[in-house]
Amino acid sequence: MNVAEAQAPMGGTGTAEELLARLRASDPARRVGPLATAHAEAAMGQFAASGVAFAANSEAMETRYYDAVRELIACIKPTAGDRPILNEGGVYHGCWLESTGTINAELLSRFMPQVAADTFAGFARHQRGDGLFPYKLTVDGPVFSQIQTVTPLARSVWTHHRLNGRDSDYLARLYHAMASNDAWLARWRDTRGTGAVEAFCTFDTGHDLSARFWHIPDSPEGNDPRRYRADNPLLPFIAPDLTANVACQRDYLALMAEALGESGDQWRDKAEASRQALFAQCFDEEDGFFYDRDRNDQWVRVQSDVLLRVLACEVGDEDFFAEALSRYLLNTRKFFAKYPFTSLALDDPRFDPAFDYNSWCGPTNFLSLIRAPHAFEHHGRHVELTWMLYPILSALFRSERFAQTLNPFTGRAGFTEVYSPSILCLLDFVERLSGILPRPEGTLWFTGLVPYQVEHRDASHATGYARVVDGRRFELVNDGITATAWRDGEWLFSLPKGVRAVTGRDGSLKGLIGMSVAPIAGAVSSPEGTLPFRIEANEQLEFVGGTLVRTRPPRLTHPTY
């Protein structure tokens, strides 16, 4: 079936034909341009092997996309040895455990898997003899002066493992390294015996200039992560984000143990103990928020992106997450600015939107944005997530720099440039909204949405996306009316805008997810025939015996004020 036949019931044929031709003619290496080093050429080779290509009816969008690929490659360089790994970029020379070595590399593994693998492994390779991971890797070697931990490394490594070949030797090496680091944290960062994890300084959580850490030193005493200033009237903090990190880390270490032929029960017991400590020490039931507990047993009542960090560590059930959405994440008095999510609650008098320096006291930070999807998708809140994806992509496509921060009111780019979290944000959000996204559970997501402009006049966008999976080339064209997919040049399926198709890695249809606030009524068409359906927000349908069966009911949390 050709494009016209596939799209005849839905329209949009001309645009789809043009985009498909543009996608098939695209040459990412040519769009990126000449590269100066052998390791840059190797990184481009990995990107080319992924088969990822992007086309749009807007030349400016296409150009910005390939700007991102070019600048991402510029962030890959030999660090703490001769192996090229991902660097944070901008003014940050090196690879940070809280970001570059975890969430950044987790996203990178879908595009340049060997660079991601070497980035993860760098922390194990340079691990201290007592089990502590370096908080960053630099050209001069590893640095150990704080723990600086946010995204669970075990989750990132597990995701990479599931997506890229499942190398058991590699997994075992990282597993044992992470088990040793877990033991170090348990020994040195629970001085109060609560079972939680303590912050000794601002830099332990990477919350530079946040009101959360006013009157707390940036670094631990003597730059030794085993010590804190005993004469400080507030330290140590029992930290919710560090405690949630360890809980989630232990859950994924359980999965790794089982994949390596061991029992995961001990890790799961430890994970549950960490979660119990998190709620016992840091959760205020009345506020529905997690706070640090200082040495005087006072909660540090600063509402920051700590909540999003904890939720991204898979804490809480669906009702808990829905409450957090309504009260905080989707509340325009709290974190749901025009360009969400702010790093401090908007209604906190300490909120400062200044975005022209490294600040976690107000502006929207790209690290928060790339950490957010896991929290939303873990609870099946795909539609609500798009309310962040749309404005952020709009800001990224019109920006001239890949900055660390955004002005939460205008979307203007803030501090630094060539910053890998914002670069990866664009690549990830395009794939999540309009592309073909490989999932660690062994499926592919083909999403039938397109970016749209949130500033000034409405503009219609259409996109094309390609990716190679297990040697087969998949293509997806979103013309704003219909989403149409191909496999190895042959029509695979079509479905209306506002729906995500879930397939096997071979492209076989497995299910549908409702991606629109409004219900979508239409049909999914494939060479096997046409099947009508109706799907609501976040609802999930599964293909069973030639019919569609609901496996998850619709549920939507609207923004609040």
GROMACS .gro file of N, CA and C in nm, residues 382-485:
model
  312
  382HIS      N    1   0.099   0.995   3.062
  382HIS     CA    2   0.161   1.037   2.937
  382HIS      C    3   0.107   1.170   2.888
  383VAL      N    4  -0.022   1.192   2.903
  383VAL     CA    5  -0.084   1.316   2.854
  383VAL      C    6  -0.034   1.435   2.934
  384GLU      N    7  -0.036   1.424   3.066
  384GLU     CA    8   0.010   1.534   3.151
  384GLU      C    9   0.156   1.570   3.120
  385LEU      N   10   0.236   1.469   3.088
  385LEU     CA   11   0.376   1.497   3.054
  385LEU      C   12   0.387   1.586   2.931
  386THR      N   13   0.298   1.568   2.834
  386THR     CA   14   0.306   1.650   2.712
  386THR      C   15   0.286   1.798   2.741
  387TRP      N   16   0.221   1.831   2.853
  387TRP     CA   17   0.200   1.972   2.885
  387TRP      C   18   0.331   2.040   2.924
  388MET      N   19   0.432   1.961   2.956
  388MET     CA   20   0.567   2.014   2.972
  388MET      C   21   0.646   2.003   2.842
  389LEU      N   22   0.630   1.893   2.770
  389LEU     CA   23   0.707   1.873   2.647
  389LEU      C   24   0.680   1.983   2.544
  390TYR      N   25   0.554   2.021   2.527
  390TYR     CA   26   0.520   2.120   2.423
  390TYR      C   27   0.590   2.255   2.445
  391PRO      N   28   0.575   2.318   2.561
  391PRO     CA   29   0.639   2.449   2.576
  391PRO      C   30   0.791   2.442   2.576
  392ILE      N   31   0.847   2.335   2.632
  392ILE     CA   32   0.993   2.326   2.636
  392ILE      C   33   1.050   2.305   2.496
  393LEU      N   34   0.987   2.221   2.416
  393LEU     CA   35   1.032   2.205   2.277
  393LEU      C   36   1.018   2.336   2.201
  394SER      N   37   0.909   2.406   2.225
  394SER     CA   38   0.890   2.535   2.158
  394SER      C   39   1.005   2.630   2.193
  395ALA      N   40   1.043   2.632   2.321
  395ALA     CA   41   1.155   2.718   2.363
  395ALA      C   42   1.286   2.671   2.301
  396LEU      N   43   1.309   2.541   2.297
  396LEU     CA   44   1.434   2.489   2.242
  396LEU      C   45   1.446   2.516   2.092
  397PHE      N   46   1.338   2.503   2.020
  397PHE     CA   47   1.344   2.523   1.875
  397PHE      C   48   1.369   2.669   1.837
  398ARG      N   49   1.330   2.762   1.923
  398ARG     CA   50   1.354   2.903   1.890
  398ARG      C   51   1.479   2.958   1.956
  399SER      N   52   1.542   2.880   2.041
  399SER     CA   53   1.661   2.926   2.110
  399SER      C   54   1.783   2.916   2.019
  400GLU      N   55   1.882   2.999   2.047
  400GLU     CA   56   2.008   2.994   1.972
  400GLU      C   57   2.119   2.927   2.052
  401ARG      N   58   2.090   2.888   2.177
  401ARG     CA   59   2.189   2.822   2.261
  401ARG      C   60   2.125   2.707   2.335
  402PHE      N   61   2.205   2.606   2.363
  402PHE     CA   62   2.160   2.498   2.450
  402PHE      C   63   2.211   2.530   2.591
  403ALA      N   64   2.125   2.595   2.668
  403ALA     CA   65   2.162   2.649   2.798
  403ALA      C   66   2.126   2.551   2.910
  404GLN      N   67   2.171   2.584   3.031
  404GLN     CA   68   2.137   2.505   3.150
  404GLN      C   69   1.998   2.538   3.202
  405THR      N   70   1.959   2.664   3.190
  405THR     CA   71   1.836   2.712   3.251
  405THR      C   72   1.749   2.784   3.149
  406LEU      N   73   1.620   2.796   3.186
  406LEU     CA   74   1.526   2.877   3.111
  406LEU      C   75   1.459   2.975   3.206
  407ASN      N   76   1.424   3.092   3.152
  407ASN     CA   77   1.335   3.179   3.225
  407ASN      C   78   1.198   3.113   3.228
  408PRO      N   79   1.143   3.082   3.347
  408PRO     CA   80   1.017   3.008   3.353
  408PRO      C   81   0.897   3.086   3.301
  409PHE      N   82   0.912   3.217   3.283
  409PHE     CA   83   0.801   3.300   3.235
  409PHE      C   84   0.808   3.326   3.084
  410THR      N   85   0.929   3.333   3.028
  410THR     CA   86   0.944   3.368   2.885
  410THR      C   87   1.004   3.257   2.801
  411GLY      N   88   1.068   3.159   2.864
  411GLY     CA   89   1.134   3.053   2.789
  411GLY      C   90   1.268   3.094   2.733
  412ARG      N   91   1.318   3.211   2.767
  412ARG     CA   92   1.448   3.254   2.717
  412ARG      C   93   1.559   3.168   2.777
  413ALA      N   94   1.660   3.139   2.692
  413ALA     CA   95   1.774   3.058   2.736
  413ALA      C   96   1.858   3.136   2.836
  414GLY      N   97   1.905   3.065   2.938
  414GLY     CA   98   1.981   3.128   3.044
  414GLY      C   99   2.128   3.096   3.042
  415PHE      N  100   2.175   3.037   3.153
  415PHE     CA  101   2.318   3.021   3.179
  415PHE      C  102   2.384   2.919   3.089
  416THR      N  103   2.504   2.948   3.043
  416THR     CA  104   2.599   2.868   2.967
  416THR      C  105   2.543   2.822   2.831
  417GLU      N  106   2.617   2.734   2.763
  417GLU     CA  107   2.582   2.688   2.628
  417GLU      C  108   2.650   2.554   2.603
  418VAL      N  109   2.613   2.490   2.493
  418VAL     CA  110   2.664   2.356   2.457
  418VAL      C  111   2.655   2.264   2.580
  419TYR      N  112   2.539   2.264   2.642
  419TYR     CA  113   2.514   2.194   2.768
  419TYR      C  114   2.441   2.064   2.737
  420SER      N  115   2.502   1.951   2.768
  420SER     CA  116   2.448   1.823   2.721
  420SER      C  117   2.308   1.792   2.773
  421PRO      N  118   2.268   1.829   2.895
  421PRO     CA  119   2.129   1.799   2.934
  421PRO      C  120   2.025   1.867   2.845
  422SER      N  121   2.046   1.992   2.804
  422SER     CA  122   1.947   2.058   2.718
  422SER      C  123   1.954   2.005   2.576
  423ILE      N  124   2.074   1.968   2.531
  423ILE     CA  125   2.089   1.906   2.399
  423ILE      C  126   2.011   1.774   2.396
  424LEU      N  127   2.035   1.690   2.496
  424LEU     CA  128   1.965   1.562   2.503
  424LEU      C  129   1.816   1.581   2.526
  425CYS      N  130   1.778   1.690   2.593
  425CYS     CA  131   1.637   1.720   2.612
  425CYS      C  132   1.567   1.732   2.478
  426LEU      N  133   1.627   1.806   2.385
  426LEU     CA  134   1.564   1.821   2.254
  426LEU      C  135   1.553   1.687   2.183
  427LEU      N  136   1.662   1.610   2.180
  427LEU     CA  137   1.658   1.480   2.112
  427LEU      C  138   1.557   1.386   2.176
  428ASP      N  139   1.555   1.382   2.309
  428ASP     CA  140   1.465   1.293   2.380
  428ASP      C  141   1.319   1.334   2.363
  429PHE      N  142   1.291   1.463   2.378
  429PHE     CA  143   1.152   1.509   2.371
  429PHE      C  144   1.095   1.493   2.230
  430VAL      N  145   1.175   1.515   2.128
  430VAL     CA  146   1.128   1.492   1.991
  430VAL      C  147   1.091   1.345   1.973
  431GLU      N  148   1.178   1.256   2.020
  431GLU     CA  149   1.150   1.113   2.005
  431GLU      C  150   1.029   1.071   2.088
  432ARG      N  151   1.015   1.129   2.206
  432ARG     CA  152   0.905   1.094   2.295
  432ARG      C  153   0.771   1.145   2.242
  433LEU      N  154   0.773   1.260   2.177
  433LEU     CA  155   0.649   1.324   2.132
  433LEU      C  156   0.609   1.282   1.991
  434SER      N  157   0.707   1.266   1.903
  434SER     CA  158   0.677   1.251   1.760
  434SER      C  159   0.758   1.142   1.693
  435GLY      N  160   0.829   1.061   1.771
  435GLY     CA  161   0.922   0.968   1.710
  435GLY      C  162   0.898   0.823   1.745
  436ILE      N  163   1.006   0.747   1.737
  436ILE     CA  164   1.005   0.603   1.762
  436ILE      C  165   1.103   0.577   1.876
  437LEU      N  166   1.051   0.540   1.992
  437LEU     CA  167   1.131   0.533   2.113
  437LEU      C  168   1.142   0.388   2.161
  438PRO      N  169   1.263   0.330   2.162
  438PRO     CA  170   1.281   0.194   2.217
  438PRO      C  171   1.267   0.196   2.368
  439ARG      N  172   1.198   0.096   2.420
  439ARG     CA  173   1.172   0.088   2.564
  439ARG      C  174   1.246  -0.030   2.626
  440PRO      N  175   1.287  -0.019   2.753
  440PRO     CA  176   1.362  -0.128   2.816
  440PRO      C  177   1.282  -0.257   2.833
  441GLU      N  178   1.149  -0.247   2.829
  441GLU     CA  179   1.069  -0.370   2.841
  441GLU      C  180   1.058  -0.444   2.709
  442GLY      N  181   1.125  -0.396   2.604
  442GLY     CA  182   1.128  -0.468   2.477
  442GLY      C  183   1.024  -0.424   2.377
  443THR      N  184   0.968  -0.306   2.393
  443THR     CA  185   0.869  -0.253   2.300
  443THR      C  186   0.923  -0.127   2.233
  444LEU      N  187   0.847  -0.079   2.135
  444LEU     CA  188   0.874   0.049   2.070
  444LEU      C  189   0.750   0.136   2.085
  445TRP      N  190   0.771   0.265   2.105
  445TRP     CA  191   0.662   0.361   2.107
  445TRP      C  192   0.665   0.444   1.979
  446PHE      N  193   0.557   0.440   1.903
  446PHE     CA  194   0.537   0.526   1.786
  446PHE      C  195   0.429   0.628   1.827
  447THR      N  196   0.469   0.753   1.845
  447THR     CA  197   0.376   0.850   1.903
  447THR      C  198   0.324   0.947   1.799
  448GLY      N  199   0.191   0.958   1.792
  448GLY     CA  200   0.123   1.038   1.692
  448GLY      C  201   0.090   1.178   1.738
  449LEU      N  202   0.192   1.253   1.776
  449LEU     CA  203   0.176   1.394   1.812
  449LEU      C  204   0.280   1.476   1.738
  450VAL      N  205   0.259   1.606   1.731
  450VAL     CA  206   0.357   1.695   1.669
  450VAL      C  207   0.383   1.813   1.761
  451PRO      N  208   0.504   1.870   1.756
  451PRO     CA  209   0.530   1.990   1.834
  451PRO      C  210   0.438   2.103   1.789
  452TYR      N  211   0.405   2.191   1.883
  452TYR     CA  212   0.334   2.311   1.840
  452TYR      C  213   0.388   2.433   1.913
  453GLN      N  214   0.365   2.546   1.852
  453GLN     CA  215   0.417   2.672   1.902
  453GLN      C  216   0.328   2.723   2.014
  454VAL      N  217   0.387   2.763   2.125
  454VAL     CA  218   0.306   2.817   2.233
  454VAL      C  219   0.314   2.970   2.237
  455GLU      N  220   0.402   3.028   2.156
  455GLU     CA  221   0.416   3.174   2.154
  455GLU      C  222   0.354   3.232   2.027
  456HIS      N  223   0.289   3.345   2.043
  456HIS     CA  224   0.237   3.423   1.931
  456HIS      C  225   0.138   3.341   1.847
  457ARG      N  226   0.151   3.345   1.716
  457ARG     CA  227   0.054   3.280   1.629
  457ARG      C  228   0.070   3.129   1.629
  458ASP      N  229  -0.043   3.061   1.616
  458ASP     CA  230  -0.040   2.916   1.604
  458ASP      C  231   0.026   2.879   1.473
  459ALA      N  232   0.103   2.774   1.474
  459ALA     CA  233   0.168   2.725   1.352
  459ALA      C  234   0.154   2.574   1.347
  460SER      N  235   0.116   2.524   1.231
  460SER     CA  236   0.099   2.381   1.213
  460SER      C  237   0.234   2.318   1.179
  461HIS      N  238   0.267   2.213   1.253
  461HIS     CA  239   0.393   2.143   1.228
  461HIS      C  240   0.364   2.000   1.185
  462ALA      N  241   0.453   1.944   1.107
  462ALA     CA  242   0.448   1.805   1.067
  462ALA      C  243   0.589   1.751   1.074
  463THR      N  244   0.603   1.624   1.111
  463THR     CA  245   0.736   1.568   1.133
  463THR      C  246   0.749   1.429   1.073
  464GLY      N  247   0.873   1.393   1.046
  464GLY     CA  248   0.909   1.256   1.008
  464GLY      C  249   1.023   1.210   1.095
  465TYR      N  250   1.025   1.083   1.128
  465TYR     CA  251   1.127   1.029   1.218
  465TYR      C  252   1.162   0.888   1.175
  466ALA      N  253   1.290   0.856   1.183
  466ALA     CA  254   1.336   0.721   1.147
  466ALA      C  255   1.427   0.668   1.256
  467ARG      N  256   1.429   0.536   1.268
  467ARG     CA  257   1.519   0.470   1.362
  467ARG      C  258   1.539   0.325   1.318
  468VAL      N  259   1.659   0.272   1.336
  468VAL     CA  260   1.688   0.132   1.307
  468VAL      C  261   1.686   0.053   1.438
  469VAL      N  262   1.612  -0.057   1.439
  469VAL     CA  263   1.602  -0.144   1.556
  469VAL      C  264   1.626  -0.287   1.510
  470ASP      N  265   1.726  -0.350   1.566
  470ASP     CA  266   1.760  -0.489   1.532
  470ASP      C  267   1.775  -0.508   1.381
  471GLY      N  268   1.837  -0.410   1.317
  471GLY     CA  269   1.866  -0.419   1.175
  471GLY      C  270   1.753  -0.382   1.083
  472ARG      N  271   1.638  -0.343   1.136
  472ARG     CA  272   1.523  -0.307   1.053
  472ARG      C  273   1.497  -0.156   1.065
  473ARG      N  274   1.470  -0.092   0.953
  473ARG     CA  275   1.448   0.052   0.954
  473ARG      C  276   1.300   0.082   0.967
  474PHE      N  277   1.268   0.159   1.070
  474PHE     CA  278   1.131   0.204   1.092
  474PHE      C  279   1.122   0.353   1.064
  475GLU      N  280   1.008   0.394   1.010
  475GLU     CA  281   0.983   0.536   0.982
  475GLU      C  282   0.844   0.571   1.031
  476LEU      N  283   0.831   0.695   1.077
  476LEU     CA  284   0.703   0.745   1.125
  476LEU      C  285   0.683   0.886   1.073
  477VAL      N  286   0.570   0.910   1.009
  477VAL     CA  287   0.536   1.044   0.961
  477VAL      C  288   0.409   1.090   1.033
  478ASN      N  289   0.420   1.207   1.096
  478ASN     CA  290   0.306   1.273   1.161
  478ASN      C  291   0.273   1.398   1.081
  479ASP      N  292   0.162   1.397   1.010
  479ASP     CA  293   0.128   1.513   0.928
  479ASP      C  294   0.032   1.609   1.000
  480GLY      N  295   0.007   1.582   1.130
  480GLY     CA  296  -0.086   1.665   1.206
  480GLY      C  297  -0.228   1.614   1.203
  481ILE      N  298  -0.253   1.512   1.121
  481ILE     CA  299  -0.385   1.450   1.113
  481ILE      C  300  -0.375   1.300   1.140
  482THR      N  301  -0.275   1.239   1.077
  482THR     CA  302  -0.256   1.095   1.084
  482THR      C  303  -0.111   1.063   1.114
  483ALA      N  304  -0.088   0.956   1.187
  483ALA     CA  305   0.046   0.901   1.208
  483ALA      C  306   0.057   0.773   1.125
  484THR      N  307   0.159   0.766   1.041
  484THR     CA  308   0.177   0.650   0.953
  484THR      C  309   0.318   0.596   0.969
  485ALA      N  310   0.328   0.464   0.984
  485ALA     CA  311   0.457   0.400   1.008
  485ALA      C  312   0.491   0.303   0.895
   0.00000   0.00000   0.00000
